[in-house]
């Protein structure tokens, strides 16, 4: 059997009150951090680890299948530890002594073009000098939008594991998206944006106003990849549609695939090419089908003894309810499901 590489990081955090900090960490990340007798465990779709409490110190051990995923987990842990510390002193150091530098999975991109593929979904095609970088790892990236009229200033790593983000007039807008299509032959990729009204929709605004030659940045990829299964249930709303379409396109003819997608109406449906034996059910909110994903997952899992892989992405509250059902109510094998919150109600 081929060995799978594991990337690890270990560190020590010395806060004013270590036990209190662990409690705060659990409160901040309830979906990923669980309290144990001597610390916490961390479980995400891309890796995890543990933090042990010892003599008012936090002993951190992390592991991930790729260096990029490890960077992401370490950054998450560091950011939330400092958030928990608030104004109190916190000394955080890592055994490998990371140095200040450009974020390792950052690449600059240039807009090639943009157009609507449905009334509420807009596709932006971007180019990069290192397209191969985005063809491995997860499906998702963080889009970094620089302020208009200014030379972009990009983020750098810090020795404590956090990212130093440009501030004030150089501040970036950061949002997570899915790479919808890769065009390796011409160094381009497509990113789809849900277009919806609202006062705080900077990603959608950027997509609507994107013009050829505009510069932006991407960090990633990460956030989980295509599930390794021949029997899948994929469910989500339009924010998950690009990821579901990408997963469907990667499936082979010997795969059974069931897709449940909640969108505004008939006009928001898309063609989802796949070689799999595929059943697609569209749920239209304008016909009263809002908020049905939890009910559907419960029914599908209960009726299927084959234990399919369950992949869900939707609003935070609904995602949490589905995760509790799978993880707690029926103790579904944690290697057989992935449930993510892509947005939350204001």
Short mmCIF file of C-alpha atoms in Angstrom, two decimals:
data_model
loop_
_atom_site.label_atom_id
_atom_site.label_comp_id
_atom_site.label_asym_id
_atom_site.label_seq_id
_atom_site.Cartn_x
_atom_site.Cartn_y
_atom_site.Cartn_z
CA UNK A 1 0.00 0.00 0.00
CA UNK A 2 1.29 3.46 -0.92
CA UNK A 3 2.09 5.69 2.05
CA UNK A 4 0.15 8.95 2.27
CA UNK A 5 2.25 11.99 3.13
CA UNK A 6 1.24 13.83 6.29
CA UNK A 7 2.32 17.41 6.94
CA UNK A 8 2.57 18.39 10.60
CA UNK A 9 3.09 21.46 12.74
CA UNK A 10 3.59 21.77 16.48
CA UNK A 11 3.56 24.85 18.65
CA UNK A 12 3.12 26.24 22.15
CA UNK A 13 0.76 29.01 23.22
CA UNK A 14 1.18 30.72 26.60
CA UNK A 15 -1.91 32.81 27.44
CA UNK A 16 -3.03 34.49 30.63
CA UNK A 17 -5.62 31.73 31.23
CA UNK A 18 -5.18 28.62 29.10
CA UNK A 19 -8.34 26.80 30.23
CA UNK A 20 -10.48 29.85 29.54
CA UNK A 21 -8.92 30.19 26.10
CA UNK A 22 -9.86 26.61 25.20
CA UNK A 23 -13.46 27.27 26.24
CA UNK A 24 -13.51 30.38 24.05
CA UNK A 25 -12.02 28.44 21.14
CA UNK A 26 -14.83 25.87 21.41
CA UNK A 27 -17.41 28.67 21.44
CA UNK A 28 -15.88 30.33 18.37
CA UNK A 29 -15.58 27.13 16.33
CA UNK A 30 -18.34 24.80 17.57
CA UNK A 31 -18.46 22.85 14.31
CA UNK A 32 -14.75 21.99 14.34
CA UNK A 33 -13.42 22.11 17.93
CA UNK A 34 -14.53 19.67 20.66
CA UNK A 35 -13.53 19.81 24.34
CA UNK A 36 -11.78 16.75 25.78
CA UNK A 37 -10.59 15.87 29.27
CA UNK A 38 -7.15 17.41 28.72
CA UNK A 39 -7.75 19.92 25.92
CA UNK A 40 -9.59 19.97 22.58
CA UNK A 41 -9.61 18.09 19.32
CA UNK A 42 -9.83 19.84 15.94
CA UNK A 43 -11.58 18.18 13.00
CA UNK A 44 -12.15 19.85 9.61
CA UNK A 45 -12.60 18.61 6.05
CA UNK A 46 -8.93 19.32 5.30
CA UNK A 47 -7.18 18.17 8.47
CA UNK A 48 -7.05 18.71 12.20
CA UNK A 49 -5.18 17.89 15.36
CA UNK A 50 -5.34 18.53 19.07
CA UNK A 51 -4.50 21.16 21.67
CA UNK A 52 -3.53 19.84 25.08
CA UNK A 53 -3.62 21.83 28.31
CA UNK A 54 -0.45 21.53 30.43
CA UNK A 55 0.70 23.91 33.18
CA UNK A 56 -1.27 26.84 31.75
CA UNK A 57 0.28 26.19 28.35
CA UNK A 58 -1.44 24.99 25.21
CA UNK A 59 0.50 22.30 23.37
CA UNK A 60 -0.62 22.37 19.72
CA UNK A 61 -0.22 19.48 17.26
CA UNK A 62 -1.71 19.74 13.76
CA UNK A 63 -1.64 17.46 10.73
CA UNK A 64 -2.97 17.70 7.15
CA UNK A 65 -2.48 15.80 3.88
CA UNK A 66 -0.92 18.81 2.08
CA UNK A 67 1.31 21.75 2.99
CA UNK A 68 -1.34 24.19 1.76
CA UNK A 69 -4.01 22.65 3.99
CA UNK A 70 -1.64 22.72 6.94
CA UNK A 71 -1.01 26.42 6.36
CA UNK A 72 -4.77 27.01 6.36
CA UNK A 73 -5.39 25.08 9.60
CA UNK A 74 -2.43 26.70 11.38
CA UNK A 75 -3.64 30.14 10.34
CA UNK A 76 -7.17 29.36 11.58
CA UNK A 77 -5.88 28.18 14.95
CA UNK A 78 -3.55 31.16 15.37
CA UNK A 79 -6.20 33.71 14.41
CA UNK A 80 -8.74 32.29 16.86
CA UNK A 81 -6.24 31.99 19.70
CA UNK A 82 -5.41 35.69 19.38
CA UNK A 83 -9.12 36.49 19.06
CA UNK A 84 -9.71 34.61 22.33
CA UNK A 85 -6.86 36.46 24.02
CA UNK A 86 -8.49 39.81 23.19
CA UNK A 87 -6.34 42.41 25.00
CA UNK A 88 -4.48 39.91 27.19
CA UNK A 89 -0.92 38.78 26.51
CA UNK A 90 -0.41 35.70 24.30
CA UNK A 91 2.91 34.16 23.30
CA UNK A 92 2.51 31.78 20.34
CA UNK A 93 5.52 30.04 18.79
CA UNK A 94 5.97 27.17 16.33
CA UNK A 95 8.69 24.53 16.18
CA UNK A 96 9.47 25.18 12.51
CA UNK A 97 9.79 28.96 13.08
CA UNK A 98 7.86 30.23 10.01
CA UNK A 99 9.26 33.43 8.53
CA UNK A 100 7.48 36.50 7.21
CA UNK A 101 6.83 36.07 3.47
CA UNK A 102 4.12 36.18 0.85
CA UNK A 103 1.32 33.73 1.65
CA UNK A 104 2.45 30.44 0.00
CA UNK A 105 -0.82 29.65 -1.76
CA UNK A 106 -1.41 33.20 -3.05
CA UNK A 107 -1.48 33.93 -6.79
CA UNK A 108 -2.39 37.14 -8.63
CA UNK A 109 -5.11 36.89 -11.28
CA UNK A 110 -6.33 39.06 -14.17
CA UNK A 111 -9.93 39.22 -15.41
CA UNK A 112 -10.40 37.95 -18.96
CA UNK A 113 -14.18 38.42 -19.21
CA UNK A 114 -17.55 38.13 -17.42
CA UNK A 115 -21.12 37.23 -18.36
CA UNK A 116 -24.37 35.93 -16.82
CA UNK A 117 -25.09 32.21 -17.19
CA UNK A 118 -28.52 32.48 -15.48
CA UNK A 119 -30.40 35.54 -14.16
CA UNK A 120 -28.79 35.10 -10.72
CA UNK A 121 -25.40 33.56 -11.55
CA UNK A 122 -22.51 35.43 -13.17
CA UNK A 123 -19.33 33.81 -14.46
CA UNK A 124 -15.98 35.60 -14.32
CA UNK A 125 -13.08 34.10 -16.28
CA UNK A 126 -9.63 34.90 -14.89
CA UNK A 127 -6.08 34.13 -15.98
CA UNK A 128 -2.98 33.35 -13.92
CA UNK A 129 0.66 32.56 -14.63
CA UNK A 130 0.44 29.41 -12.47
CA UNK A 131 -2.79 27.66 -13.41
CA UNK A 132 -1.35 24.25 -12.41
CA UNK A 133 -1.30 25.42 -8.79
CA UNK A 134 -5.11 25.45 -8.74
CA UNK A 135 -5.47 22.01 -10.30
CA UNK A 136 -4.57 20.24 -7.05
CA UNK A 137 -5.95 20.50 -3.55
CA UNK A 138 -9.53 21.51 -2.81
CA UNK A 139 -12.30 23.04 -4.88
CA UNK A 140 -12.42 26.44 -3.20
CA UNK A 141 -10.40 29.65 -3.16
CA UNK A 142 -10.48 32.97 -1.36
CA UNK A 143 -10.89 35.91 -3.70
CA UNK A 144 -8.94 39.02 -2.67
CA UNK A 145 -10.40 42.20 -4.14
CA UNK A 146 -8.13 45.27 -3.95
CA UNK A 147 -9.51 48.81 -3.57
CA UNK A 148 -10.30 50.55 -6.83
CA UNK A 149 -7.69 52.99 -8.09
CA UNK A 150 -4.85 51.71 -5.90
CA UNK A 151 -1.89 49.46 -6.52
CA UNK A 152 -2.74 46.15 -4.77
CA UNK A 153 -0.88 45.31 -1.55
CA UNK A 154 -1.05 41.57 -0.91
CA UNK A 155 -1.06 39.70 2.44
CA UNK A 156 2.04 38.21 4.07
CA UNK A 157 2.58 35.48 6.65
CA UNK A 158 3.69 36.26 10.21
CA UNK A 159 6.00 34.15 12.43
CA UNK A 160 3.13 33.41 14.83
CA UNK A 161 1.17 31.68 12.04
CA UNK A 162 -1.27 34.48 11.32
CA UNK A 163 -1.63 36.41 8.08
CA UNK A 164 -0.81 40.11 8.05
CA UNK A 165 -3.52 41.78 5.99
CA UNK A 166 -3.07 45.24 4.48
CA UNK A 167 -5.09 47.86 6.34
CA UNK A 168 -6.74 51.23 5.90
CA UNK A 169 -6.68 52.47 2.29
CA UNK A 170 -4.99 49.23 1.13
CA UNK A 171 -7.52 46.92 2.85
CA UNK A 172 -8.72 43.98 0.76
CA UNK A 173 -12.20 42.48 0.47
CA UNK A 174 -11.98 38.70 0.99
CA UNK A 175 -14.67 36.18 0.06
CA UNK A 176 -14.69 32.39 -0.55
CA UNK A 177 -15.71 30.93 -3.92
CA UNK A 178 -15.49 27.70 -5.91
CA UNK A 179 -13.40 27.21 -9.04
CA UNK A 180 -16.12 26.14 -11.48
CA UNK A 181 -14.00 25.22 -14.52
CA UNK A 182 -10.28 24.86 -15.21
CA UNK A 183 -8.89 25.69 -18.67
CA UNK A 184 -5.34 24.42 -18.29
CA UNK A 185 -4.49 24.81 -21.98
CA UNK A 186 -4.90 28.59 -21.84
CA UNK A 187 -4.09 29.29 -18.18
CA UNK A 188 -7.62 30.35 -17.23
CA UNK A 189 -10.39 29.37 -14.83
CA UNK A 190 -14.06 30.24 -14.30
CA UNK A 191 -15.51 31.42 -10.98
CA UNK A 192 -19.30 31.67 -10.60
CA UNK A 193 -20.95 34.31 -8.39
CA UNK A 194 -24.50 34.32 -7.03
CA UNK A 195 -26.01 37.69 -7.90
CA UNK A 196 -28.43 38.91 -5.27
CA UNK A 197 -29.58 42.26 -3.87
CA UNK A 198 -28.23 43.65 -0.65
CA UNK A 199 -26.07 46.34 0.88
CA UNK A 200 -23.11 44.08 1.73
CA UNK A 201 -22.44 41.95 -1.35
CA UNK A 202 -18.93 42.99 -2.40
CA UNK A 203 -18.18 39.75 -4.25
CA UNK A 204 -21.31 40.02 -6.38
CA UNK A 205 -20.62 43.72 -6.97
CA UNK A 206 -17.08 42.92 -8.12
CA UNK A 207 -18.37 40.26 -10.52
CA UNK A 208 -20.99 42.60 -11.96
CA UNK A 209 -18.39 45.32 -12.57
CA UNK A 210 -15.46 43.09 -13.58
CA UNK A 211 -13.72 44.19 -16.77
CA UNK A 212 -10.93 42.59 -18.78
CA UNK A 213 -7.58 43.54 -17.28
CA UNK A 214 -8.82 44.01 -13.68
CA UNK A 215 -6.37 42.60 -11.12
CA UNK A 216 -7.27 40.56 -8.06
CA UNK A 217 -5.78 37.77 -5.96
CA UNK A 218 -6.61 34.18 -5.08
CA UNK A 219 -5.59 32.14 -2.03
CA UNK A 220 -6.00 28.38 -2.13
CA UNK A 221 -7.19 25.99 -3.29
CA UNK A 222 -8.58 24.34 -0.18
CA UNK A 223 -11.78 23.47 1.63
CA UNK A 224 -12.11 19.84 0.58
CA UNK A 225 -12.05 18.17 -2.81
CA UNK A 226 -14.04 15.68 -4.84
CA UNK A 227 -15.34 12.88 -2.56
CA UNK A 228 -13.83 9.45 -3.21
CA UNK A 229 -17.05 7.45 -3.49
CA UNK A 230 -19.15 5.56 -6.04
CA UNK A 231 -22.41 6.40 -4.26
CA UNK A 232 -23.08 10.05 -3.42
CA UNK A 233 -25.81 12.42 -2.34
CA UNK A 234 -25.04 16.09 -3.10
CA UNK A 235 -27.34 18.78 -1.69
CA UNK A 236 -27.24 22.54 -1.43
CA UNK A 237 -28.60 25.89 -2.52
CA UNK A 238 -27.29 28.11 -5.32
CA UNK A 239 -24.18 29.02 -3.32
CA UNK A 240 -23.22 25.34 -3.52
CA UNK A 241 -24.21 24.93 -7.16
CA UNK A 242 -20.69 25.59 -8.58
CA UNK A 243 -19.13 23.02 -6.21
CA UNK A 244 -21.84 20.45 -6.89
CA UNK A 245 -21.40 20.97 -10.64
CA UNK A 246 -17.63 20.53 -10.31
CA UNK A 247 -18.03 17.31 -8.29
CA UNK A 248 -20.62 15.94 -10.72
CA UNK A 249 -18.33 16.60 -13.68
CA UNK A 250 -15.56 14.57 -12.01
CA UNK A 251 -17.72 11.47 -11.47
CA UNK A 252 -17.31 8.33 -13.62
CA UNK A 253 -19.95 6.15 -15.28
CA UNK A 254 -19.88 3.57 -12.47
CA UNK A 255 -21.02 6.15 -9.88
CA UNK A 256 -24.53 6.56 -8.50
CA UNK A 257 -25.22 10.27 -7.96
CA UNK A 258 -28.25 11.99 -6.44
CA UNK A 259 -28.35 15.80 -6.51
CA UNK A 260 -30.80 18.07 -4.66
CA UNK A 261 -30.50 21.78 -5.46
CA UNK A 262 -32.57 24.62 -4.01
CA UNK A 263 -32.71 27.70 -6.28
CA UNK A 264 -35.01 30.66 -6.81
CA UNK A 265 -36.94 29.26 -9.73
CA UNK A 266 -36.89 27.38 -13.02
CA UNK A 267 -34.80 30.10 -14.68
CA UNK A 268 -31.95 29.41 -12.20
CA UNK A 269 -31.47 25.77 -13.19
CA UNK A 270 -28.25 24.84 -14.99
CA UNK A 271 -27.07 21.90 -17.05
CA UNK A 272 -24.79 19.71 -14.91
CA UNK A 273 -22.71 17.48 -17.21
CA UNK A 274 -21.66 14.18 -15.66
CA UNK A 275 -20.86 10.65 -16.74
CA UNK A 276 -22.44 9.27 -13.57
CA UNK A 277 -25.81 7.55 -13.22
CA UNK A 278 -27.37 10.79 -12.03
CA UNK A 279 -30.73 11.90 -10.61
CA UNK A 280 -31.21 15.68 -10.23
CA UNK A 281 -34.04 17.21 -8.21
CA UNK A 282 -34.49 20.99 -8.44
CA UNK A 283 -36.27 22.69 -5.53
CA UNK A 284 -37.77 26.08 -6.42
CA UNK A 285 -38.24 28.63 -3.65
CA UNK A 286 -40.79 30.53 -5.74
CA UNK A 287 -42.92 27.39 -5.56
CA UNK A 288 -42.62 27.07 -1.78
CA UNK A 289 -39.65 24.68 -1.65
CA UNK A 290 -37.41 26.73 0.66
CA UNK A 291 -35.66 25.10 3.60
CA UNK A 292 -36.20 21.48 2.58
CA UNK A 293 -32.62 20.22 2.52
CA UNK A 294 -32.63 18.83 6.07
CA UNK A 295 -35.90 16.97 5.43
CA UNK A 296 -34.52 15.53 2.20
CA UNK A 297 -31.25 14.36 3.76
CA UNK A 298 -33.10 12.70 6.63
CA UNK A 299 -35.39 10.87 4.21
CA UNK A 300 -32.66 9.83 1.77
CA UNK A 301 -30.33 8.48 4.46
CA UNK A 302 -33.13 6.64 6.27
CA UNK A 303 -34.26 4.95 3.06
CA UNK A 304 -30.81 3.87 1.87
CA UNK A 305 -28.97 1.04 3.62
CA UNK A 306 -25.96 1.42 1.28
CA UNK A 307 -24.65 4.33 3.41
CA UNK A 308 -23.92 6.80 0.58
CA UNK A 309 -21.43 9.62 0.94
CA UNK A 310 -23.42 12.73 1.93
CA UNK A 311 -22.13 16.15 0.81
CA UNK A 312 -24.11 19.24 1.81
CA UNK A 313 -23.44 22.99 1.63
CA UNK A 314 -26.05 25.61 2.50
CA UNK A 315 -27.06 28.26 5.06
CA UNK A 316 -25.32 28.00 8.44
CA UNK A 317 -28.35 27.11 10.56
CA UNK A 318 -29.55 24.43 8.16
CA UNK A 319 -26.03 23.04 7.77
CA UNK A 320 -25.66 22.74 11.54
CA UNK A 321 -28.96 20.88 11.85
CA UNK A 322 -27.92 18.42 9.14
CA UNK A 323 -24.51 17.91 10.76
CA UNK A 324 -26.11 17.23 14.16
CA UNK A 325 -28.45 14.71 12.54
CA UNK A 326 -25.64 12.81 10.83
CA UNK A 327 -23.01 13.05 13.55
CA UNK A 328 -25.08 12.84 16.73
CA UNK A 329 -28.55 11.51 16.03
CA UNK A 330 -27.59 8.56 13.82
CA UNK A 331 -23.79 8.41 14.37
CA UNK A 332 -23.09 8.35 10.64
CA UNK A 333 -19.51 7.42 9.79
CA UNK A 334 -17.64 10.75 9.84
CA UNK A 335 -15.63 9.63 6.82
CA UNK A 336 -18.91 9.37 4.87
CA UNK A 337 -20.16 12.93 5.06
CA UNK A 338 -19.16 16.57 4.62
CA UNK A 339 -21.49 19.38 5.70
CA UNK A 340 -20.44 23.01 5.26
CA UNK A 341 -22.02 26.40 5.95
CA UNK A 342 -21.55 28.63 2.89
CA UNK A 343 -23.45 31.62 4.26
CA UNK A 344 -25.58 32.74 7.20
CA UNK A 345 -28.75 34.73 7.60
CA UNK A 346 -28.29 38.27 8.81
#
